[in-house]
Short mmCIF file of C-alpha atoms and ligand atoms in Angstrom, two decimals:
data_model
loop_
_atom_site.label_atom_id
_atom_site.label_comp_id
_atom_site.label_asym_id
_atom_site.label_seq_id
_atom_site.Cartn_x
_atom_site.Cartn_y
_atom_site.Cartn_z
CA UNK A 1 19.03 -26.47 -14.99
CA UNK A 2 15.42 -26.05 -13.51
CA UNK A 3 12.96 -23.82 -14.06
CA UNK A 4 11.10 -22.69 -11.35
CA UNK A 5 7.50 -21.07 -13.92
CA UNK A 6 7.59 -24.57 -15.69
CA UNK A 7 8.06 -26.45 -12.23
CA UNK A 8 5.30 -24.06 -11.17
CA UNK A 9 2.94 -25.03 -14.09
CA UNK A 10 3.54 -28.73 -13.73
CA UNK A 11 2.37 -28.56 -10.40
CA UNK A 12 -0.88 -26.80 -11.35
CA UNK A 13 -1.24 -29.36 -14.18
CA UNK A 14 -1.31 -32.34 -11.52
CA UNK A 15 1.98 -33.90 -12.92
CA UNK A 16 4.52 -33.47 -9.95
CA UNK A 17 4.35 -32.16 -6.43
CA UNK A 18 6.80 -29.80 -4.22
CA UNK A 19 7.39 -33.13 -2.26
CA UNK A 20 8.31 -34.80 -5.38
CA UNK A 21 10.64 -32.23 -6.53
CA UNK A 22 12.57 -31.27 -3.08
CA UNK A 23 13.04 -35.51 -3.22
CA UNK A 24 14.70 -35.35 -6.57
CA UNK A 25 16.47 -32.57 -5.87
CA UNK A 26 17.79 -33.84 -2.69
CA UNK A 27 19.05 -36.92 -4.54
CA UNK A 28 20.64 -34.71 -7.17
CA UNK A 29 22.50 -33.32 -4.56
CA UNK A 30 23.63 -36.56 -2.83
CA UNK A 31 24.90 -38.11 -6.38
CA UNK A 32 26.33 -35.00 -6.94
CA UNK A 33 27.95 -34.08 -3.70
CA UNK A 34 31.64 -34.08 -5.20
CA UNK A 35 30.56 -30.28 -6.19
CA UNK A 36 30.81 -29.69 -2.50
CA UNK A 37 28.52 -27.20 -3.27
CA UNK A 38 25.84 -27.69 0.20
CA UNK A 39 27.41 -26.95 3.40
CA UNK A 40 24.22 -27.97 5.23
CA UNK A 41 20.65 -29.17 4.44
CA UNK A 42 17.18 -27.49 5.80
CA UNK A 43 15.54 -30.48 7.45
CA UNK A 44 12.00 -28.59 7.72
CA UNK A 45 12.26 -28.32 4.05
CA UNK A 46 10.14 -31.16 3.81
CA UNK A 47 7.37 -29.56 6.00
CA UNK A 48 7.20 -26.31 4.19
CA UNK A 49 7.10 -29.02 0.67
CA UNK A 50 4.12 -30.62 1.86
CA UNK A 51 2.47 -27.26 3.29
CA UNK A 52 3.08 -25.92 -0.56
CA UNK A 53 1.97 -28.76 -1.76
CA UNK A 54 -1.66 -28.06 0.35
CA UNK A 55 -1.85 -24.49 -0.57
CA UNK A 56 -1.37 -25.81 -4.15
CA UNK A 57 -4.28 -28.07 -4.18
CA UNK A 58 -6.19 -25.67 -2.21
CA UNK A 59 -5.93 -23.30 -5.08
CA UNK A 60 -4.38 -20.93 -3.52
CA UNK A 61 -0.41 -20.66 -4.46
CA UNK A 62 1.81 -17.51 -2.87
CA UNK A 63 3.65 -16.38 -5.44
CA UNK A 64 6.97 -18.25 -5.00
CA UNK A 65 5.14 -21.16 -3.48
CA UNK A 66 7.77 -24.07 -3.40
CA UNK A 67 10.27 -22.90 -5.13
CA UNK A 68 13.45 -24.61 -3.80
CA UNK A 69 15.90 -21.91 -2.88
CA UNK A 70 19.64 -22.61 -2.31
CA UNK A 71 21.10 -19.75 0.67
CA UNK A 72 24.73 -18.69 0.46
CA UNK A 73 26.49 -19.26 3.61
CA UNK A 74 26.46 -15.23 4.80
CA UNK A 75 23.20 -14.95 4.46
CA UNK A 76 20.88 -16.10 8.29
CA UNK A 77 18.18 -18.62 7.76
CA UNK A 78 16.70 -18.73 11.56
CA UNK A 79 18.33 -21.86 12.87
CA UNK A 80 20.47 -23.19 10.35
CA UNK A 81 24.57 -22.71 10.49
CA UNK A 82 26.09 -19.39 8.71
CA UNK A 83 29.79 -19.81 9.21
CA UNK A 84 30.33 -17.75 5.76
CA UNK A 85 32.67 -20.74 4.88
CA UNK A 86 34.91 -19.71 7.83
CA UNK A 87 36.05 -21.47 10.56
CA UNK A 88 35.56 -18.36 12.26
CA UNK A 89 32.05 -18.94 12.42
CA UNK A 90 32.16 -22.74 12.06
CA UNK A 91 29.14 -23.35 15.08
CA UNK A 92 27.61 -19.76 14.62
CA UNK A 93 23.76 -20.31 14.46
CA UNK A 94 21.61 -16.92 13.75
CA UNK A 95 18.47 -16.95 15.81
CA UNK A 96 16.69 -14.91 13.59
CA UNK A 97 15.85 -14.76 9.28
CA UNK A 98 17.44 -11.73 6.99
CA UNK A 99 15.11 -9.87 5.87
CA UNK A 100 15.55 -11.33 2.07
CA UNK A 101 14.55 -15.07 3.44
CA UNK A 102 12.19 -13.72 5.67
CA UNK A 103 10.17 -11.92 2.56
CA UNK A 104 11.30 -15.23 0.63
CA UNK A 105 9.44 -17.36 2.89
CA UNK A 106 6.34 -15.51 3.74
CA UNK A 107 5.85 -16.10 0.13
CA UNK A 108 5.79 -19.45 -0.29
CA UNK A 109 9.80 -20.18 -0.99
CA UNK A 110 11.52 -22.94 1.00
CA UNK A 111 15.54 -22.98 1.81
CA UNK A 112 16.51 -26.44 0.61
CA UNK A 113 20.12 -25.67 2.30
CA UNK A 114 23.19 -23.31 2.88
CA UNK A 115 25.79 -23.26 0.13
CA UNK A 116 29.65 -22.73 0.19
CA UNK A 117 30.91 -19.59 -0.93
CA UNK A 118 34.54 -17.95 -0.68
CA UNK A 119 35.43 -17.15 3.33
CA UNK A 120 33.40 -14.14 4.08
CA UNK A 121 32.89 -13.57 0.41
CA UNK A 122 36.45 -12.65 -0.33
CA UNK A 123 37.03 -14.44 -3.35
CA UNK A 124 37.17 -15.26 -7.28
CA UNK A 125 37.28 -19.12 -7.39
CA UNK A 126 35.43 -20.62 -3.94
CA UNK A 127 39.35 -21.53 -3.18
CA UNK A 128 39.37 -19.75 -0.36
CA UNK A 129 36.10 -21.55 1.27
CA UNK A 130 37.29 -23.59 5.22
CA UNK A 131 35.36 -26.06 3.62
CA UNK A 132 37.07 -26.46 0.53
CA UNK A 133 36.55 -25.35 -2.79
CA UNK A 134 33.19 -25.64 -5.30
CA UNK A 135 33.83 -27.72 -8.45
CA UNK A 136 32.74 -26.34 -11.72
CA UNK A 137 29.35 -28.69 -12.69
CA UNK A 138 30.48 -28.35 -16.52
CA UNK A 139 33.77 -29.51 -15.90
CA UNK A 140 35.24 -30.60 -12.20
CA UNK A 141 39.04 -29.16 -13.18
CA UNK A 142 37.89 -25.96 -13.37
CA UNK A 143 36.72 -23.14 -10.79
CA UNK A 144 32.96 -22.34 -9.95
CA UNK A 145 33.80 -18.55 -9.28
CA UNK A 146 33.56 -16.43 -6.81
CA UNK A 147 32.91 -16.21 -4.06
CA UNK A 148 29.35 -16.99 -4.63
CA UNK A 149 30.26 -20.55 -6.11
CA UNK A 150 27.92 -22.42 -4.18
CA UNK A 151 24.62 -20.45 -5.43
CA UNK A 152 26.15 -20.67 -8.59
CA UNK A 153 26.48 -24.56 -8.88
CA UNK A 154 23.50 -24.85 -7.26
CA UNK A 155 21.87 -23.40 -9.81
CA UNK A 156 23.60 -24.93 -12.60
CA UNK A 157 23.66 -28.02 -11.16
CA UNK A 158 19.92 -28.39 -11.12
CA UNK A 159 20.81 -28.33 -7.00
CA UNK A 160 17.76 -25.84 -6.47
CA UNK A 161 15.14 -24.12 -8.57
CA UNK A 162 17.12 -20.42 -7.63
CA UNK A 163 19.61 -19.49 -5.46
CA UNK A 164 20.70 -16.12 -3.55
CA UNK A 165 24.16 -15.01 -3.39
CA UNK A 166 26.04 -11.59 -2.18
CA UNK A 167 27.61 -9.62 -5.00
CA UNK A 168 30.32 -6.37 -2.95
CA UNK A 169 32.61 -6.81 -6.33
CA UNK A 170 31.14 -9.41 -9.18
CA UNK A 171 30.24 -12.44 -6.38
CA UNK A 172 27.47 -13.10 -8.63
CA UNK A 173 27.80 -11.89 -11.86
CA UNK A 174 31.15 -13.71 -12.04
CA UNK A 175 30.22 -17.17 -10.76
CA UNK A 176 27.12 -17.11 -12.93
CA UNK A 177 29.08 -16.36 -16.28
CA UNK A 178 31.52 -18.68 -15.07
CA UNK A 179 28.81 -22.03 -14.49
CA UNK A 180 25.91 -20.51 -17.46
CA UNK A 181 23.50 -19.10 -15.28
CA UNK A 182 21.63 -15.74 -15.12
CA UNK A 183 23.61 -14.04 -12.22
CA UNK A 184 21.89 -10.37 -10.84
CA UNK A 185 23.17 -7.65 -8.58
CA UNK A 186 20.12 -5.39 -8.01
CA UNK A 187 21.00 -1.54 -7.30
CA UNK A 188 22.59 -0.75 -4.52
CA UNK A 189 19.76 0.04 -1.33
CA UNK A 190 17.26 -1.83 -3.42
CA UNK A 191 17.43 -4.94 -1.17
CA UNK A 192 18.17 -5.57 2.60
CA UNK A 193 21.07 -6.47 3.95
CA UNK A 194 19.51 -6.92 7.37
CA UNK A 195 20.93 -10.75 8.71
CA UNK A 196 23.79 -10.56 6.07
CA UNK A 197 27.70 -10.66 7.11
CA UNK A 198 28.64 -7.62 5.98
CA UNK A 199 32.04 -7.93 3.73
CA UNK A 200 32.25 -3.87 2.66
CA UNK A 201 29.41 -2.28 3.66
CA UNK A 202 29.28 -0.11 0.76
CA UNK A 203 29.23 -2.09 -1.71
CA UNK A 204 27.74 -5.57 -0.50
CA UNK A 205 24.14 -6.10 -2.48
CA UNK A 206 22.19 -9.52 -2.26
CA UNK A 207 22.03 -11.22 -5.40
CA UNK A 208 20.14 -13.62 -7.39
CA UNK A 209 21.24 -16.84 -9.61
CA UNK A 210 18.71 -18.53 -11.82
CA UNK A 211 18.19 -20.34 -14.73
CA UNK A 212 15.98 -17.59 -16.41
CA UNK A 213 14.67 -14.36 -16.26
CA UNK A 214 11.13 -14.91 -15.22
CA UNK A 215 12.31 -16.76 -12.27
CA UNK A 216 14.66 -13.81 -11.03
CA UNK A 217 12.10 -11.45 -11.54
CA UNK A 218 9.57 -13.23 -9.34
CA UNK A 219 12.26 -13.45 -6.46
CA UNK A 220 13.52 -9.81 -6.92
CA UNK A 221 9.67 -8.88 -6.81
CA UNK A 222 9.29 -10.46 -3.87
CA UNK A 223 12.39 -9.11 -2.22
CA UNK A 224 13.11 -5.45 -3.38
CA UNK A 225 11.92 -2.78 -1.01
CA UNK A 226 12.50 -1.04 2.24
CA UNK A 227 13.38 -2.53 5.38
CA UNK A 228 13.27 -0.69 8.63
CA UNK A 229 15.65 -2.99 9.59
CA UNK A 230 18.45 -2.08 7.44
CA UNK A 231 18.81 1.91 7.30
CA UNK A 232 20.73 1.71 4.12
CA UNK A 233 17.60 0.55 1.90
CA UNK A 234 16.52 3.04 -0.50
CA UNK A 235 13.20 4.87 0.58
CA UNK A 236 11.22 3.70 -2.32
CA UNK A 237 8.16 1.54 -2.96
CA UNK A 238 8.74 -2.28 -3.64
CA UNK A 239 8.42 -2.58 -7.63
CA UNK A 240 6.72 -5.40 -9.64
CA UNK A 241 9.51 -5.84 -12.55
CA UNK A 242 7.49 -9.46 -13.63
CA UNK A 243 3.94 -7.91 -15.00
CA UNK A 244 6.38 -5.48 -17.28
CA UNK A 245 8.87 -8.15 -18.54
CA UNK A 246 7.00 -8.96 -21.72
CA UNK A 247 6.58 -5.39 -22.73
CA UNK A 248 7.68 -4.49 -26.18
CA UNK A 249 11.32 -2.99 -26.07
CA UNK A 250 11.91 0.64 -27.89
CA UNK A 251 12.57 -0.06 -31.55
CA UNK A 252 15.67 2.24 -31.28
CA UNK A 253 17.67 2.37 -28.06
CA UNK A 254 21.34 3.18 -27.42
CA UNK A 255 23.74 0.72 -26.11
CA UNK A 256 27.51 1.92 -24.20
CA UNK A 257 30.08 -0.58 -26.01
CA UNK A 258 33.54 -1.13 -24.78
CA UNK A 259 36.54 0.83 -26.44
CA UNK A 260 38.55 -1.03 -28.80
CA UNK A 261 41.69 -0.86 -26.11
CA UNK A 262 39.51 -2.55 -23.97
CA UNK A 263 38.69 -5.38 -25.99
CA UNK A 264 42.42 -6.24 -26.22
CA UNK A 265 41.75 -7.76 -22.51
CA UNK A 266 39.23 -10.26 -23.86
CA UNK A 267 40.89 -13.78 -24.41
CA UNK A 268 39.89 -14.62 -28.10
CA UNK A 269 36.61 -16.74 -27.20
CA UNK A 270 34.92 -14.40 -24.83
CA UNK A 271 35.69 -11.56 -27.58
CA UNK A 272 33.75 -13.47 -30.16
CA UNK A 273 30.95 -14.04 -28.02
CA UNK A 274 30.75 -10.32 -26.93
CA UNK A 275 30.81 -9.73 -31.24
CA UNK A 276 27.89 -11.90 -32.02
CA UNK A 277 25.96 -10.62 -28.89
CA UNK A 278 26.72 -6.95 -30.37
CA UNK A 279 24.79 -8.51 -33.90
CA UNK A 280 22.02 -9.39 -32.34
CA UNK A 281 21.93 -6.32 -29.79
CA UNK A 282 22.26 -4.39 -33.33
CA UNK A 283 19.45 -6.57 -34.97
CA UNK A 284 16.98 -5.55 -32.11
CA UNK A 285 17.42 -2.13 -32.90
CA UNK A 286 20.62 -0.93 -30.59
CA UNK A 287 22.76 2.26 -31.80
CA UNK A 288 25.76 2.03 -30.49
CA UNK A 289 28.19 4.16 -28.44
CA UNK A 290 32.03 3.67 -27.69
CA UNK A 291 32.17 4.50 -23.96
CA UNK A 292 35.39 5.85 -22.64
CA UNK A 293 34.36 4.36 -18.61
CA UNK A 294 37.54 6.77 -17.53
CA UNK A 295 39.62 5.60 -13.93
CA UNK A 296 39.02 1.88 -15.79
CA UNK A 297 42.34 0.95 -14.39
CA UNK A 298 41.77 2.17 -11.51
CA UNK A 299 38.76 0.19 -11.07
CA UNK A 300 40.09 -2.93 -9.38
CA UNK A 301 42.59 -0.97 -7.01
CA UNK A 302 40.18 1.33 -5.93
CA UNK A 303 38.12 -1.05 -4.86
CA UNK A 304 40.75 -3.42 -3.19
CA UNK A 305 41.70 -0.02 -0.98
CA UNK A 306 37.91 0.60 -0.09
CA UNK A 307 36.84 -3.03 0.79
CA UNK A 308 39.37 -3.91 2.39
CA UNK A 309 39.44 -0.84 4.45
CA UNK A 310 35.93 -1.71 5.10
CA UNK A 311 36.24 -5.19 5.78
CA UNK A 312 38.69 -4.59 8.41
CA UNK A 313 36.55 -2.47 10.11
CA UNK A 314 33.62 -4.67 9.97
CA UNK A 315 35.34 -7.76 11.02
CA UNK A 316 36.94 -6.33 13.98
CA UNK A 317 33.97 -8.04 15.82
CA UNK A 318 34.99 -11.66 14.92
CA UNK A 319 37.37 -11.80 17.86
CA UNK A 320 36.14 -15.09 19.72
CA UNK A 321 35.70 -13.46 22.60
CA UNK A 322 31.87 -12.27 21.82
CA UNK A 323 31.29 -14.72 18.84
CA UNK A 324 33.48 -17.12 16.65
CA UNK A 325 36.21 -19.84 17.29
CA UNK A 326 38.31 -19.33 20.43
CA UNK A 327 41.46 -21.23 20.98
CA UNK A 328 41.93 -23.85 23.26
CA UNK A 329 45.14 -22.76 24.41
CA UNK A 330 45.68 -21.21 27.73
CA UNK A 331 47.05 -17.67 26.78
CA UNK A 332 47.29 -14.15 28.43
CA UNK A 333 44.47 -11.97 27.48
CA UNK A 334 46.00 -10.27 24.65
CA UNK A 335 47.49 -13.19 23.13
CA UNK A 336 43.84 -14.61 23.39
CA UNK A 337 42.30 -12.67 20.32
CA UNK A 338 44.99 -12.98 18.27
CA UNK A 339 45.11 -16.36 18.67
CA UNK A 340 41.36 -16.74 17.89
CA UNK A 341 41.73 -14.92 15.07
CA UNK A 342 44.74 -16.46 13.86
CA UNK A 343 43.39 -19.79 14.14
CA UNK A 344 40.21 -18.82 12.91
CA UNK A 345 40.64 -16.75 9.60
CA UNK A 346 41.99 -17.90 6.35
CA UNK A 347 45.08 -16.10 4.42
CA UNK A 348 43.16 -14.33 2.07
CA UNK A 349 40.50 -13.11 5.19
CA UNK A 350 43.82 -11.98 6.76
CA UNK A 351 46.13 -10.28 3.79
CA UNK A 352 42.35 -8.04 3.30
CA UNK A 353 42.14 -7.05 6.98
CA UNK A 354 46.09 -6.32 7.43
CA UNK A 355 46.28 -4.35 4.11
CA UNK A 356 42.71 -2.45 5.09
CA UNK A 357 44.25 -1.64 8.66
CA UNK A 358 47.39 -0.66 6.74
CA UNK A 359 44.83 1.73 4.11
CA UNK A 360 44.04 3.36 7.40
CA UNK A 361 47.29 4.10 9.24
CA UNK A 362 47.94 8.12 9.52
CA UNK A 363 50.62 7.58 7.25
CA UNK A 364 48.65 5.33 4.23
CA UNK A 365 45.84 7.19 4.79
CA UNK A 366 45.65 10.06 2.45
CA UNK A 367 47.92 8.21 0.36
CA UNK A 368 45.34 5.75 -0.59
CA UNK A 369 41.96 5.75 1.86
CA UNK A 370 41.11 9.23 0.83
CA UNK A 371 42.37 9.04 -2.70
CA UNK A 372 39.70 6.03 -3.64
CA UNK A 373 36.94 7.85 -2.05
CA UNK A 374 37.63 10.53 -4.87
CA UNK A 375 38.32 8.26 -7.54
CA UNK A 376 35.08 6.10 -6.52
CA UNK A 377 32.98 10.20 -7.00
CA UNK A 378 34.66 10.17 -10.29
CA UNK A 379 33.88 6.45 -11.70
CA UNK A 380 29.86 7.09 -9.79
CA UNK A 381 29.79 10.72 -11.62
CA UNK A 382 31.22 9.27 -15.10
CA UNK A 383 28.84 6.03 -15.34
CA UNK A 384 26.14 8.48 -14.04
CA UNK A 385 26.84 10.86 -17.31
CA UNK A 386 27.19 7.89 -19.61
CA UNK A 387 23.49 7.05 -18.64
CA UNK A 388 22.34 10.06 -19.99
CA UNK A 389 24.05 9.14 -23.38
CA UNK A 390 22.59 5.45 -23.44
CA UNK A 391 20.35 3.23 -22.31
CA UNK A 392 22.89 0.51 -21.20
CA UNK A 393 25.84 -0.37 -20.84
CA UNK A 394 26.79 -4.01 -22.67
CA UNK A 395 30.35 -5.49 -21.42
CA UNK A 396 31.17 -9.08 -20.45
CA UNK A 397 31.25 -9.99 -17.08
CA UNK A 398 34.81 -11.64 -17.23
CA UNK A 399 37.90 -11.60 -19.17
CA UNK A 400 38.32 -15.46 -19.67
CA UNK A 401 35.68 -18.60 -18.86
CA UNK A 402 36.51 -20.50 -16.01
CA UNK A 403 40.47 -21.60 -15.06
CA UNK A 404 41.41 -24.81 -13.36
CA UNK A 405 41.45 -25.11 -9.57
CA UNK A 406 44.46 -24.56 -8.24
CA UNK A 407 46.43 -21.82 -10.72
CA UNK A 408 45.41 -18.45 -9.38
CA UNK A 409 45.40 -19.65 -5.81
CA UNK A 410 48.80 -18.16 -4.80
CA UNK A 411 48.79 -14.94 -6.74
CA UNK A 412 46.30 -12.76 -5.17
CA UNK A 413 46.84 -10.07 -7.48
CA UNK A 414 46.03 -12.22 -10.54
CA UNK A 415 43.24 -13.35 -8.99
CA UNK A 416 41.71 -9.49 -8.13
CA UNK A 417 41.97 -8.69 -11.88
CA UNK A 418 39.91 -11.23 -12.46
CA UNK A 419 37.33 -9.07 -10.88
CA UNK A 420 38.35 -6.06 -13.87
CA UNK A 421 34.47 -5.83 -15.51
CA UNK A 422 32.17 -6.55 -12.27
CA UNK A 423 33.50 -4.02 -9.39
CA UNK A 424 32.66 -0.96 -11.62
CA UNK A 425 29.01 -1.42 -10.71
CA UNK A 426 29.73 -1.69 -7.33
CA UNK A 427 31.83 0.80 -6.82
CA UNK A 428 28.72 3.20 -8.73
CA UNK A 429 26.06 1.06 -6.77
CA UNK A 430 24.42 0.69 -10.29
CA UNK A 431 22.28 -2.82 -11.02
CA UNK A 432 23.55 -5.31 -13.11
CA UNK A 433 23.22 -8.82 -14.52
CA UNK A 434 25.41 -11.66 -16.06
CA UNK A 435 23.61 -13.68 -18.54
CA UNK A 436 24.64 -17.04 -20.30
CA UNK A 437 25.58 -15.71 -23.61
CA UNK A 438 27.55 -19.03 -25.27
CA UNK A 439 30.49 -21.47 -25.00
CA UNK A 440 33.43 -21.90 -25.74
CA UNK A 441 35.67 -24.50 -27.38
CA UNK A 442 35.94 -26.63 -24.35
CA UNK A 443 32.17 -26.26 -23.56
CA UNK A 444 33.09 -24.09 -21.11
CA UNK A 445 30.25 -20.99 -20.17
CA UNK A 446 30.50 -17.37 -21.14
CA UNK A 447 28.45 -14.54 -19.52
CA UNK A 448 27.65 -11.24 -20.94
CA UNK A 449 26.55 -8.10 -18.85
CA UNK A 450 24.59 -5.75 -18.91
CA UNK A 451 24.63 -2.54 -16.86
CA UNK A 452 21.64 0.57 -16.16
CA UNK A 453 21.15 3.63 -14.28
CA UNK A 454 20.71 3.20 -10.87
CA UNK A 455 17.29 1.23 -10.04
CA UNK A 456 16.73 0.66 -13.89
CA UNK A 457 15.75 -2.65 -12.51
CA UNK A 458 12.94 -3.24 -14.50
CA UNK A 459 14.31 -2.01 -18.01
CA UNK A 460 17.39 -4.30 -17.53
CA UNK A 461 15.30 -7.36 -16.95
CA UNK A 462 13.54 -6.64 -19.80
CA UNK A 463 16.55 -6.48 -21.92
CA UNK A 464 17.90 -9.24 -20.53
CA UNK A 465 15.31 -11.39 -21.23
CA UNK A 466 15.18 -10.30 -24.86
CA UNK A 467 19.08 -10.28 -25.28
CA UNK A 468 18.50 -14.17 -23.65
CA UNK A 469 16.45 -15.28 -26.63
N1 LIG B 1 35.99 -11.44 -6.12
C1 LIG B 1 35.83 -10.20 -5.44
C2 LIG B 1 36.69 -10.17 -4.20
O1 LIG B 1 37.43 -11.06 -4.02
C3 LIG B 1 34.41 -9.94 -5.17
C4 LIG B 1 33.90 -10.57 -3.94
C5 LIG B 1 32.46 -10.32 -3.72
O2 LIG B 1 31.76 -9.75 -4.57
N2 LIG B 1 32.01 -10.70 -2.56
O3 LIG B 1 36.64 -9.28 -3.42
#
């Protein structure tokens, strides 16, 4: 993996150039392109390179200046493709940035390329991706994750310094564990989602995947903060997390552990990682707390009913008739949508928007629209008490590494549980970040998370980094 500060330094201390790197990495990502982790590459990437590489010599970096950024498909770079791995959207070109690349590249970072993800970001495993699925780097048998898996590999791959990726239920935590890279969801209304395909509207959150803290604290710095674009960001001042990261930690603080009933969910290798994280976590001075997060199994239903009640909505304007594929048949006018749509989503794209139209019917409504709005109160209410009790919560981010390609495929609902420790943040809007926390056996990555109050950005980093060491 690359390091974007020691990339940074190296630069500074005459021994490479941006040119130099975005040509390596470009060749790492031809010899590696069996990841299938680019969908498309940014061919001005080599102006903005050389344009760093001025600035550079000029003495007078930007902050991010050419760091080599890798874009998930939903998110617009002005001019490229962002077909959100559907064929939907296969030829859809955005004629304007999001906000997060916009803020990205006024400050010196450059978008080496778009990279797959699950079809509009519904996904565990990158299986559900038009363009076919993302190969673990660590071993090509297994899964990336989802449905960030291109950011992910990216990452991991040494593809790109950083990468962004959208996290609506564990899109980034969960790819990160699943590859070894630091994966973060920042609170929700902390960044824009202005130029993002919205998935669930109230839960989607841009992430970030690196290979260290530093690095995601420079990008978050950079991004975080209002947008009068996007009416949903929180009315607060940008905050600078990076000048605080190496402040000394508490010598006491109080971390939220997992029950002992929930532990039995662990498979035996990410349990003894989660132990020996809990020795160190105790060596640094943590006291801590059984947590009893209540609703836990409704967790992953509740948000199944939600999203995909959202999603439906939101997707209702992918018809081909304004934007995405249209089919070349010659049809009556009603026929005409459906086809488009039928041609143009995936199975997974279309189980989420039947069963959220079905979450809305008159009849299904109350039964289950209404009833995970209340349960979603309770799970925001009882995270918001535990923070009062402790300073974190510490949980892994999945219940197993990574699984081979191919075995949860056809059983959806094996494949939401897989989601069981990442959606609770979302559903609370609450930040929080995977971080590569071991191995196991077969070499295989393990992520550990760690969870705050909501925009406790700058304390979590913080114990991130130290928990990292
Ligand atoms: N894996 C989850 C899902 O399939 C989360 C997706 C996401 O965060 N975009 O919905």
């Amino acid at each position: 993996m690359k390091t974007y500060i020691d990339f940074k330094n190296r630069v500074k201390a005459g021994e490479t150039t941006c040119e130099q790197e975005l040509s390596s990495i470009l060749a790492a990502i031809e010899s590696q392109k069996d990841l299938n982790a680019y969908l498309e590459l940014n061919e001005d990437a080599i102006l903005s390179a050389r344009e760093s590489d001025k600035r550079f010599a000029a003495g007078n970096p930007r902050p991010l200046e050419g760091m080599l950024i890798a874009v998930k498909d939903n998110i617009f770079v002005k001019g490229m493709r962002a077909t959100a791995a559907s064929r939907m959207l296969e030829n859809y070109r955005p004629i304007f940035n999001a906000t997060v690349v916009e803020r990205l590249q006024q400050a010196g970072g450059i978008v080496v390329g778009k990279v797959n993800m699950d079809e509009l970001a519904m996904g565990s495993s990158n299986e559900t991706s038009y363009f076919g699925g993302v190969k673990n780097p660590i071993n090509k048998e297994y899964v990336s994750g989802g449905s960030s898996g291109g950011s992910a590999v990216a990452v991991a791959a040494g593809l790109a310094h950083t990468a962004l990726g959208t996290d609506t239920g564990g899109s980034v935590r969960q790819p990160a564990a699943l590859c070894g890279t630091v994966g973060f969801k920042p609170t929700y209304g902390r960044l824009s989602r202005y130029g993002v395909i919205a998935f669930a509207s109230s839960f989607d959150q841009v992430g970030i995947f690196s290979s260290n803290i530093e690095d995601t604290s420079l990008i978050f710095d950079v991004i975080n903060g209002q947008d009068e674009n996007d009416q949903t960001t929180a009315k607060l001042d940008a905050v600078n997390t990076f000048e605080k990261l190496n402040e000394d930690l508490p010598s006491k603080f109080k971390v939220g552990v997992l029950p002992d009933d929930m532990l039995k969910q662990l498979s035996a290798d990410i349990l003894e990682v989660y132990e020996s994280k809990l020795e160190q976590l105790k060596a640094m001075g943590a006291e801590f707390h059984k947590i009893e997060l209540i609703n836990s199994e409704y967790w992953v239903p509740t948000y199944i009913v939600l999203t995909t009640v959202e999603a439906s909505s939101n997707l209702a304007r992918l018809d081909g008739v304004r934007y995405g594929h249209h089919t070349d048949l010659v049809v009556d006018d009603v026929d005409y949508v459906a086809l488009n749509r039928g041609e143009g989503f995936g199975d997974e794209v279309k189980r989420r928007i039947l069963l959220g139209t079905h979450f809305l019917t008159s009849n299904s409504q109350n039964n289950y629209y209404d009833k995970a709005k209340q349960i979603r109160q309770l799970i925001t209410k009882s995270y918001a008490e535990t923070f009062t009790k402790v300073d974190f919560m510490f949980l892994p981010t999945t219940a197993t590494a990574a699984f081979k390609a191919n075995v949860k495929q056809d059983d959806p609902v094996k494949m939401y549980l897989s989601d069981f420790f990442t959606t609770s943040a979302n559903l609370a809007g609450i930040p929080a970040i995977s971080i590569p926390s071991g191995k196991n056996s077969l070499g295989l990555p393990i992520g550990m998370q760690l969870q705050a109050a909501r925009f406790e950005e700058n304390k979590l980093l913080r114990f991130a980094k130290a928990l990292m060491k």
